Coordinates of N, CA, C and O in Angstrom, one line a residue:
M1488 N 97.2 21.7 -37.6 CA 96.5 21.4 -36.4 C 95.0 21.8 -36.4 O 94.2 21.0 -35.9
P1489 N 94.7 23.0 -36.9 CA 93.3 23.3 -36.9 C 92.4 22.3 -37.7 O 91.3 22.1 -37.4
A1490 N 93.0 21.8 -38.8 CA 92.2 20.8 -39.6 C 91.9 19.5 -38.8 O 90.9 19.0 -38.9
L1491 N 92.9 19.1 -37.9 CA 92.7 18.0 -37.0 C 91.5 18.3 -36.0 O 90.7 17.4 -35.7
Q1492 N 91.5 19.5 -35.5 CA 90.5 19.9 -34.5 C 89.1 19.9 -35.2 O 88.1 19.4 -34.6
I1493 N 89.1 20.4 -36.4 CA 87.8 20.4 -37.2 C 87.3 19.0 -37.4 O 86.1 18.7 -37.2
C1494 N 88.2 18.1 -37.8 CA 87.8 16.7 -38.0 C 87.3 16.1 -36.7 O 86.3 15.3 -36.7
S1495 N 88.0 16.4 -35.6 CA 87.5 15.8 -34.3 C 86.1 16.3 -34.0 O 85.3 15.5 -33.5
V1496 N 85.9 17.6 -34.2 CA 84.6 18.2 -33.9 C 83.5 17.5 -34.8 O 82.4 17.2 -34.3
L1497 N 83.8 17.4 -36.1 CA 82.9 16.8 -37.0 C 82.6 15.3 -36.6 O 81.4 14.9 -36.7
L1498 N 83.6 14.6 -36.2 CA 83.4 13.2 -35.8 C 82.6 13.1 -34.5 O 81.7 12.3 -34.4
F1499 N 82.8 14.1 -33.6 CA 82.0 14.2 -32.4 C 80.5 14.4 -32.7 O 79.6 13.6 -32.2
F1500 N 80.2 15.3 -33.6 CA 78.8 15.6 -34.0 C 78.2 14.4 -34.8 O 77.0 14.1 -34.6
C1501 N 79.0 13.8 -35.6 CA 78.6 12.6 -36.3 C 78.2 11.5 -35.4 O 77.1 10.9 -35.5
D1502 N 79.0 11.2 -34.4 CA 78.8 10.2 -33.4 C 77.5 10.6 -32.6 O 76.7 9.7 -32.3
L1503 N 77.3 11.9 -32.2 CA 76.2 12.3 -31.5 C 74.9 12.1 -32.3 O 73.9 11.7 -31.8
N1504 N 75.0 12.5 -33.6 CA 73.9 12.3 -34.5 C 73.5 10.8 -34.6 O 72.3 10.5 -34.6
C1505 N 74.5 10.0 -34.8 CA 74.2 8.5 -34.9 C 73.6 8.0 -33.6 O 72.7 7.2 -33.6
F1506 N 74.0 8.5 -32.4 CA 73.5 8.1 -31.2 C 72.0 8.5 -31.1 O 71.1 7.8 -30.6
A1507 N 71.7 9.7 -31.5 CA 70.3 10.2 -31.5 C 69.4 9.4 -32.4 O 68.3 9.0 -32.0
D1508 N 69.9 9.0 -33.6 CA 69.1 8.1 -34.4 C 68.9 6.8 -33.8 O 67.8 6.2 -33.9
D1509 N 69.9 6.3 -33.1 CA 69.8 5.0 -32.4 C 68.7 5.1 -31.3 O 67.9 4.1 -31.1
V1510 N 68.7 6.2 -30.6 CA 67.7 6.4 -29.5 C 66.3 6.4 -30.2 O 65.3 5.8 -29.7
K1511 N 66.1 7.1 -31.3 CA 64.8 7.1 -31.9 C 64.3 5.8 -32.4 O 63.2 5.4 -32.3
L1512 N 65.2 4.9 -32.8 CA 64.9 3.6 -33.3 C 64.4 2.7 -32.2 O 63.6 1.9 -32.3
K1513 N 65.0 2.9 -31.0 CA 64.6 2.1 -29.8 C 63.3 2.5 -29.2 O 62.8 1.8 -28.4
H1514 N 62.9 3.7 -29.4 CA 61.7 4.3 -28.8 C 60.4 3.7 -29.4 O 60.3 3.7 -30.6
K1515 N 59.6 3.1 -28.6 CA 58.3 2.6 -29.1 C 57.2 3.4 -28.5 O 57.2 3.6 -27.3
S1516 N 56.2 3.7 -29.3 CA 55.1 4.4 -28.7 C 54.1 3.4 -28.1 O 53.9 2.3 -28.6
V1517 N 53.5 3.8 -27.0 CA 52.6 2.9 -26.3 C 51.2 3.4 -26.7 O 50.8 4.5 -26.5
V1518 N 50.4 2.5 -27.2 CA 49.0 2.8 -27.6 C 48.1 2.1 -26.6 O 48.1 0.9 -26.4
K1519 N 47.3 3.0 -25.9 CA 46.4 2.4 -24.9 C 45.1 2.0 -25.6 O 44.7 2.7 -26.5
P1520 N 44.5 1.0 -25.1 CA 43.2 0.6 -25.7 C 42.1 1.6 -25.4 O 42.2 2.3 -24.4
V1521 N 41.1 1.7 -26.2 CA 40.0 2.5 -26.0 C 39.2 2.0 -24.8 O 39.0 0.7 -24.7
R1522 N 38.8 2.8 -23.9 CA 38.1 2.3 -22.7 C 36.6 2.2 -23.0 O 36.0 3.0 -23.6
L1523 N 36.1 1.1 -22.5 CA 34.7 0.8 -22.7 C 34.0 0.9 -21.3 O 34.4 0.4 -20.3
F1524 N 32.9 1.7 -21.3 CA 32.1 2.0 -20.1 C 30.8 1.3 -20.1 O 30.0 1.5 -21.1
T1525 N 30.4 0.6 -19.0 CA 29.1 0.2 -18.8 C 28.3 1.3 -18.2 O 28.9 2.3 -17.7
E1526 N 27.0 1.2 -18.2 CA 26.2 2.3 -17.5 C 26.6 2.5 -16.1 O 26.7 3.6 -15.6
E1527 N 26.8 1.4 -15.4 CA 27.2 1.4 -14.0 C 28.5 2.1 -13.8 O 28.7 2.8 -12.8
E1528 N 29.5 1.8 -14.6 CA 30.8 2.4 -14.5 C 30.7 3.9 -14.8 O 31.4 4.7 -14.1
L1529 N 30.0 4.3 -15.8 CA 29.9 5.7 -16.1 C 29.2 6.5 -15.0 O 29.6 7.7 -14.7
E1530 N 28.3 5.9 -14.2 CA 27.6 6.5 -13.1 C 28.6 7.0 -12.0 O 28.3 8.0 -11.3
K1531 N 29.7 6.4 -11.9 CA 30.7 6.7 -10.9 C 31.4 8.1 -11.1 O 31.9 8.7 -10.2
Y1532 N 31.2 8.6 -12.4 CA 31.9 9.9 -12.7 C 30.8 11.0 -12.9 O 30.8 11.7 -13.8
N1533 N 30.0 11.0 -11.9 CA 28.8 12.0 -11.9 C 29.0 13.3 -11.3 O 28.1 14.1 -11.1
G1534 N 30.3 13.6 -10.9 CA 30.6 14.9 -10.4 C 30.3 15.1 -8.9 O 30.5 16.2 -8.4
Q1535 N 29.9 14.1 -8.2 CA 29.5 14.2 -6.8 C 30.7 14.0 -5.9 O 30.7 14.5 -4.8
E1536 N 31.7 13.3 -6.3 CA 32.9 13.0 -5.5 C 34.1 13.9 -5.8 O 34.5 14.0 -7.0
E1537 N 34.5 14.7 -4.9 CA 35.6 15.6 -5.1 C 36.9 14.9 -5.5 O 37.2 13.8 -5.0
G1538 N 37.6 15.4 -6.5 CA 38.8 14.8 -7.0 C 38.6 13.7 -8.1 O 39.5 13.3 -8.7
Q1539 N 37.4 13.3 -8.3 CA 37.0 12.3 -9.3 C 36.7 13.0 -10.6 O 36.1 14.1 -10.6
P1540 N 37.2 12.5 -11.7 CA 36.9 13.1 -13.0 C 35.4 13.1 -13.3 O 34.7 12.3 -12.7
I1541 N 34.9 14.0 -14.1 CA 33.5 14.1 -14.4 C 33.4 13.7 -15.9 O 33.9 14.3 -16.8
Y1542 N 32.6 12.6 -16.1 CA 32.4 12.1 -17.5 C 30.9 12.2 -17.9 O 30.0 12.1 -17.1
M1543 N 30.8 12.4 -19.2 CA 29.4 12.5 -19.8 C 29.5 11.9 -21.2 O 30.5 12.1 -21.9
A1544 N 28.5 11.1 -21.5 CA 28.4 10.5 -22.9 C 27.4 11.2 -23.7 O 26.3 11.5 -23.2
V1545 N 27.7 11.4 -25.0 CA 26.8 11.9 -26.0 C 27.1 11.1 -27.2 O 28.2 10.9 -27.6
K1546 N 26.0 10.5 -27.8 CA 26.1 9.6 -28.9 C 27.0 8.4 -28.6 O 27.7 7.9 -29.5
G1547 N 27.1 8.0 -27.4 CA 27.9 6.8 -27.0 C 29.4 7.1 -26.8 O 30.2 6.3 -26.5
V1548 N 29.8 8.4 -27.0 CA 31.2 8.8 -26.8 C 31.3 9.4 -25.5 O 30.6 10.3 -25.1
V1549 N 32.3 8.9 -24.7 CA 32.4 9.4 -23.3 C 33.5 10.5 -23.3 O 34.6 10.3 -23.7
F1550 N 33.1 11.7 -22.8 CA 33.9 12.9 -22.7 C 34.3 13.2 -21.3 O 33.5 13.0 -20.4
D1551 N 35.5 13.6 -21.1 CA 35.9 14.1 -19.8 C 35.6 15.6 -19.7 O 36.3 16.4 -20.3
V1552 N 34.5 16.0 -19.0 CA 34.1 17.4 -18.9 C 34.5 18.0 -17.6 O 34.0 19.0 -17.2
T1553 N 35.5 17.4 -17.0 CA 36.0 18.0 -15.7 C 36.4 19.4 -15.8 O 36.2 20.2 -14.8
K1554 N 37.0 19.8 -16.9 CA 37.5 21.2 -17.0 C 36.3 22.2 -17.0 O 36.4 23.4 -16.8
G1555 N 35.1 21.7 -17.2 CA 33.9 22.5 -17.2 C 33.1 22.2 -15.9 O 31.9 22.2 -15.8
K1556 N 33.9 22.0 -14.8 CA 33.3 21.7 -13.5 C 32.2 22.7 -13.0 O 31.3 22.3 -12.4
E1557 N 32.4 24.0 -13.4 CA 31.4 25.0 -13.0 C 30.1 24.8 -13.7 O 29.0 25.2 -13.2
F1558 N 30.0 24.0 -14.8 CA 28.8 23.6 -15.4 C 28.3 22.2 -15.1 O 27.1 22.0 -15.0
Y1559 N 29.2 21.3 -14.9 CA 28.9 19.9 -14.7 C 29.2 19.3 -13.3 O 28.8 18.2 -13.1
G1560 N 29.8 20.0 -12.5 CA 30.2 19.5 -11.2 C 29.0 19.5 -10.2 O 27.8 19.8 -10.6
K1561 N 29.3 19.1 -9.0 CA 28.2 19.0 -7.9 C 27.5 20.3 -7.8 O 28.1 21.4 -7.7
N1562 N 26.2 20.2 -7.8 CA 25.3 21.4 -7.7 C 25.4 22.4 -8.8 O 24.9 23.5 -8.7
A1563 N 26.0 22.0 -9.9 CA 26.2 22.9 -11.1 C 24.9 22.7 -12.0 O 24.2 21.7 -11.9
P1564 N 24.6 23.7 -12.8 CA 23.4 23.7 -13.6 C 23.2 22.5 -14.5 O 22.1 22.0 -14.7
Y1565 N 24.3 21.9 -15.1 CA 24.1 20.8 -16.0 C 24.6 19.4 -15.4 O 24.9 18.5 -16.1
N1566 N 24.7 19.4 -14.0 CA 25.1 18.2 -13.4 C 24.3 17.0 -13.7 O 24.8 15.8 -13.7
V1567 N 23.0 17.2 -14.0 CA 22.1 16.0 -14.2 C 22.5 15.3 -15.5 O 22.1 14.1 -15.7
L1568 N 23.3 15.9 -16.4 CA 23.7 15.3 -17.6 C 24.9 14.4 -17.5 O 25.1 13.5 -18.4
V1569 N 25.6 14.4 -16.4 CA 26.9 13.7 -16.3 C 26.7 12.3 -15.6 O 25.7 12.1 -15.0
G1570 N 27.6 11.4 -15.9 CA 27.5 10.1 -15.3 C 26.6 9.2 -16.1 O 26.2 8.1 -15.6
K1571 N 26.3 9.6 -17.3 CA 25.3 8.8 -18.1 C 25.5 9.3 -19.6 O 26.1 10.3 -19.9
D1572 N 24.8 8.6 -20.5 CA 24.7 9.0 -21.9 C 23.4 9.9 -22.0 O 22.3 9.4 -21.8
S1573 N 23.7 11.1 -22.2 CA 22.6 12.1 -22.2 C 22.3 12.6 -23.6 O 21.9 13.8 -23.8
T1574 N 22.4 11.8 -24.6 CA 22.2 12.1 -26.0 C 20.9 12.8 -26.3 O 20.8 13.9 -26.9
R1575 N 19.8 12.3 -25.8 CA 18.5 12.8 -26.0 C 18.3 14.2 -25.4 O 17.8 15.1 -26.0
A1576 N 18.8 14.4 -24.2 CA 18.7 15.7 -23.5 C 19.5 16.7 -24.3 O 19.1 17.9 -24.4
V1577 N 20.7 16.4 -24.8 CA 21.5 17.3 -25.6 C 20.7 17.7 -26.9 O 20.7 18.9 -27.2
A1578 N 20.1 16.7 -27.5 CA 19.4 17.0 -28.8 C 18.2 17.9 -28.5 O 18.0 18.8 -29.3
K1579 N 17.5 17.7 -27.4 CA 16.3 18.5 -27.1 C 16.6 19.8 -26.3 O 15.7 20.5 -26.0
M1580 N 17.9 19.9 -25.9 CA 18.3 21.0 -25.0 C 17.4 21.0 -23.8 O 16.8 22.0 -23.3
S1581 N 17.4 19.8 -23.1 CA 16.4 19.5 -22.0 C 17.2 19.0 -20.8 O 18.2 18.3 -21.0
L1582 N 16.7 19.4 -19.7 CA 17.2 18.8 -18.4 C 16.1 17.9 -17.8 O 16.3 17.5 -16.6
D1583 N 15.1 17.6 -18.5 CA 14.0 16.8 -18.0 C 14.5 15.4 -17.8 O 15.2 14.8 -18.6
P1584 N 14.2 14.8 -16.6 CA 14.7 13.4 -16.3 C 14.3 12.4 -17.3 O 15.1 11.5 -17.6
E1585 N 13.2 12.6 -18.0 CA 12.8 11.6 -19.1 C 13.7 11.7 -20.3 O 13.8 10.7 -21.0
D1586 N 14.4 12.8 -20.5 CA 15.3 12.9 -21.6 C 16.7 12.5 -21.3 O 17.6 12.6 -22.2
L1587 N 17.1 12.1 -20.1 CA 18.4 11.8 -19.8 C 18.7 10.3 -20.2 O 18.9 9.4 -19.3
T1588 N 18.8 10.1 -21.5 CA 19.0 8.8 -22.0 C 19.7 8.8 -23.4 O 19.8 9.9 -24.0
H1589 N 20.2 7.7 -23.8 CA 20.9 7.5 -25.1 C 19.9 7.5 -26.2 O 20.2 7.7 -27.4
D1590 N 18.6 7.2 -25.9 CA 17.6 6.9 -26.9 C 17.3 8.2 -27.8 O 16.9 9.2 -27.3
T1591 N 17.4 8.0 -29.1 CA 17.1 9.1 -30.0 C 15.8 8.8 -30.8 O 15.5 9.6 -31.7
M1592 N 15.1 7.8 -30.5 CA 13.9 7.5 -31.3 C 12.9 8.6 -31.1 O 12.6 9.1 -30.0
G1593 N 12.3 9.0 -32.2 CA 11.2 10.0 -32.2 C 11.7 11.5 -32.2 O 10.9 12.4 -32.2
L1594 N 13.0 11.7 -32.3 CA 13.5 13.0 -32.3 C 13.3 13.6 -33.7 O 13.3 12.9 -34.7
T1595 N 13.0 14.9 -33.7 CA 12.7 15.6 -35.0 C 14.0 15.8 -35.8 O 15.1 15.7 -35.2
D1596 N 13.9 16.2 -37.0 CA 15.1 16.5 -37.8 C 15.8 17.7 -37.2 O 17.1 17.7 -37.2
A1597 N 15.1 18.7 -36.7 CA 15.8 19.8 -36.1 C 16.5 19.4 -34.9 O 17.6 19.9 -34.6
E1598 N 15.9 18.5 -34.1 CA 16.6 18.1 -32.8 C 17.9 17.2 -33.2 O 18.9 17.4 -32.5
L1599 N 17.8 16.4 -34.2 CA 18.9 15.6 -34.7 C 20.0 16.5 -35.2 O 21.2 16.3 -35.0
Q1600 N 19.7 17.6 -35.9 CA 20.7 18.5 -36.4 C 21.3 19.3 -35.2 O 22.5 19.5 -35.2
S1601 N 20.5 19.7 -34.3 CA 21.0 20.3 -33.1 C 22.0 19.4 -32.3 O 23.1 19.9 -31.9
L1602 N 21.6 18.1 -32.2 CA 22.5 17.2 -31.6 C 23.9 17.1 -32.3 O 24.9 17.2 -31.6
E1603 N 23.9 17.0 -33.6 CA 25.1 16.9 -34.3 C 25.9 18.2 -34.2 O 27.2 18.1 -34.0
S1604 N 25.3 19.3 -34.2 CA 26.0 20.6 -34.0 C 26.6 20.7 -32.6 O 27.8 21.1 -32.5
V1605 N 25.9 20.4 -31.6 CA 26.5 20.5 -30.2 C 27.5 19.4 -30.0 O 28.6 19.6 -29.4
F1606 N 27.3 18.2 -30.5 CA 28.3 17.1 -30.4 C 29.6 17.5 -31.0 O 30.6 17.4 -30.4
S1607 N 29.6 18.0 -32.2 CA 30.8 18.4 -32.9 C 31.4 19.7 -32.4 O 32.6 19.9 -32.2
G1608 N 30.5 20.7 -32.3 CA 30.9 22.1 -32.0 C 31.3 22.3 -30.6 O 32.0 23.2 -30.3
T1609 N 30.7 21.6 -29.7 CA 30.9 21.8 -28.3 C 31.7 20.6 -27.7 O 32.9 20.8 -27.2
Y1610 N 31.2 19.4 -27.6 CA 31.9 18.3 -26.9 C 33.1 17.9 -27.6 O 34.2 17.8 -27.0
K1611 N 33.1 17.6 -28.9 CA 34.3 17.1 -29.6 C 35.4 18.2 -29.7 O 36.6 18.0 -29.6
A1612 N 34.9 19.5 -29.7 CA 35.8 20.6 -29.9 C 36.5 21.0 -28.5 O 37.6 21.5 -28.5
K1613 N 35.8 20.8 -27.4 CA 36.3 21.2 -26.1 C 36.8 20.2 -25.2 O 37.6 20.5 -24.3
Y1614 N 36.3 19.0 -25.3 CA 36.6 18.0 -24.2 C 37.2 16.7 -24.8 O 36.8 16.2 -25.8
P1615 N 38.2 16.2 -24.1 CA 38.9 14.9 -24.6 C 37.9 13.7 -24.4 O 37.1 13.6 -23.5
I1616 N 38.1 12.8 -25.4 CA 37.3 11.6 -25.4 C 38.1 10.6 -24.5 O 39.3 10.4 -24.7
V1617 N 37.4 10.0 -23.6 CA 38.1 9.0 -22.7 C 37.6 7.6 -22.9 O 38.2 6.6 -22.4
G1618 N 36.6 7.4 -23.8 CA 36.1 6.1 -24.1 C 34.8 6.1 -24.8 O 34.4 7.2 -25.3
Y1619 N 34.1 5.0 -24.7 CA 32.8 4.8 -25.4 C 31.9 4.0 -24.4 O 32.4 3.2 -23.6
T1620 N 30.6 4.2 -24.6 CA 29.7 3.3 -23.9 C 29.7 2.0 -24.5 O 29.9 1.8 -25.7
S1621 N 29.4 1.0 -23.7 CA 29.3 -0.4 -24.3 C 28.2 -0.5 -25.3 O 28.4 -1.2 -26.3
R1622 N 27.2 0.3 -25.2 CA 26.1 0.3 -26.2 C 26.6 0.8 -27.5 O 26.1 0.4 -28.6
H1623 N 27.6 1.8 -27.5 CA 28.1 2.3 -28.7 C 29.0 1.4 -29.5 O 29.0 1.4 -30.7
M1624 N 29.7 0.5 -28.8 CA 30.7 -0.4 -29.4 C 30.2 -1.8 -29.6 O 30.8 -2.6 -30.3
L1625 N 29.1 -2.2 -28.8 CA 28.7 -3.6 -28.8 C 27.3 -3.8 -29.3 O 26.4 -2.9 -29.0
N1626 N 27.0 -4.9 -30.0 CA 25.6 -5.2 -30.3 C 24.9 -5.7 -29.0 O 25.6 -6.0 -28.0
E1627 N 23.6 -5.9 -29.1 CA 22.9 -6.3 -27.9 C 23.3 -7.7 -27.4 O 23.2 -8.0 -26.2
D1628 N 23.8 -8.5 -28.3 CA 24.3 -9.9 -27.9 C 25.7 -9.9 -27.4 O 26.3 -10.9 -27.0
G1629 N 26.4 -8.7 -27.3 CA 27.7 -8.6 -26.8 C 28.8 -8.6 -27.8 O 30.0 -8.4 -27.5
R1630 N 28.5 -8.9 -29.1 CA 29.5 -8.9 -30.1 C 29.9 -7.5 -30.5 O 29.0 -6.6 -30.5
P1631 N 31.1 -7.3 -30.9 CA 31.5 -5.9 -31.3 C 30.8 -5.5 -32.6 O 30.6 -6.3 -33.5
K1632 N 30.4 -4.2 -32.7 CA 29.8 -3.7 -33.9 C 30.9 -3.6 -34.9 O 32.0 -3.1 -34.7
K1633 N 30.6 -4.1 -36.1 CA 31.6 -4.1 -37.2 C 31.9 -2.7 -37.7 O 33.0 -2.4 -38.2
D1634 N 31.0 -1.7 -37.6 CA 31.2 -0.4 -38.1 C 31.7 0.6 -37.1 O 31.8 1.8 -37.4
F1635 N 32.1 0.1 -35.9 CA 32.7 1.0 -34.9 C 34.0 1.6 -35.4 O 34.9 0.8 -35.7
Q1636 N 34.1 2.9 -35.3 CA 35.4 3.6 -35.6 C 35.6 4.6 -34.5 O 34.7 5.4 -34.3
P1637 N 36.8 4.7 -33.9 CA 37.1 5.8 -32.9 C 36.9 7.1 -33.6 O 37.2 7.2 -34.8
E1638 N 36.5 8.1 -32.9 CA 36.3 9.4 -33.4 C 37.6 10.0 -33.9 O 38.7 9.8 -33.3
D1639 N 37.6 10.6 -35.1 CA 38.8 11.1 -35.7 C 38.9 12.6 -35.4 O 38.3 13.4 -36.0
Q1640 N 39.6 12.9 -34.3 CA 39.7 14.2 -33.9 C 41.1 14.4 -33.1 O 41.6 13.5 -32.6
P1641 N 41.6 15.7 -33.1 CA 42.9 15.9 -32.6 C 43.0 15.8 -31.1 O 44.0 15.4 -30.6
N1642 N 41.9 15.9 -30.3 CA 42.0 15.8 -28.9 C 41.6 14.5 -28.3 O 41.2 14.4 -27.2
F1643 N 41.6 13.5 -29.2 CA 41.3 12.1 -28.8 C 42.3 11.7 -27.7 O 43.5 11.8 -27.9
S1644 N 41.8 11.2 -26.6 CA 42.7 10.9 -25.5 C 42.2 9.7 -24.7 O 41.0 9.7 -24.4
T1645 N 43.0 8.7 -24.5 CA 42.6 7.6 -23.7 C 43.5 7.5 -22.5 O 44.4 6.7 -22.4
R1646 N 43.2 8.4 -21.5 CA 44.1 8.4 -20.4 C 43.5 7.5 -19.3 O 42.3 7.3 -19.2
D1647 N 44.4 7.0 -18.5 CA 44.0 6.1 -17.4 C 44.0 6.9 -16.1 O 45.1 7.4 -15.7
E1648 N 42.9 7.1 -15.6 CA 42.8 8.0 -14.4 C 43.1 7.4 -13.1 O 43.1 8.0 -12.1
F1649 N 43.4 6.1 -13.1 CA 43.7 5.4 -11.8 C 45.2 5.5 -11.5 O 46.0 5.4 -12.3

């Protein structure tokens, strides 16, 4: 009789294991598309509206900096950087309104190295990516850039905040 009970238990676990494999096969992962932001859309995430996420672009990559609200939120010291692509300001470590742009023309080698360091060491390391600026992904005529590749990093996230 004990041999029959052991066989029954083994069959039960075998059936359970087969059921688990069946469930795994039926599960499909949902891949959300990368979100594309126009300048106007990005402006909506400027930290002025309570409960709204705070977004900032650097090098055309849009980061959700909401968890740094004490730095980027309303009346915070770096609030001028959010709701736009502030690549030049990050490179120059500047809050000057003239530097609040994506334009990197005329930056020194030291400023470009600083930009890369802050981009990788601060933004990519701390904040999730929620999308890209249209300027980063599209040519001026609106065609997609052939060399566009999503950032390869562990905290890449395309969440839908609506």
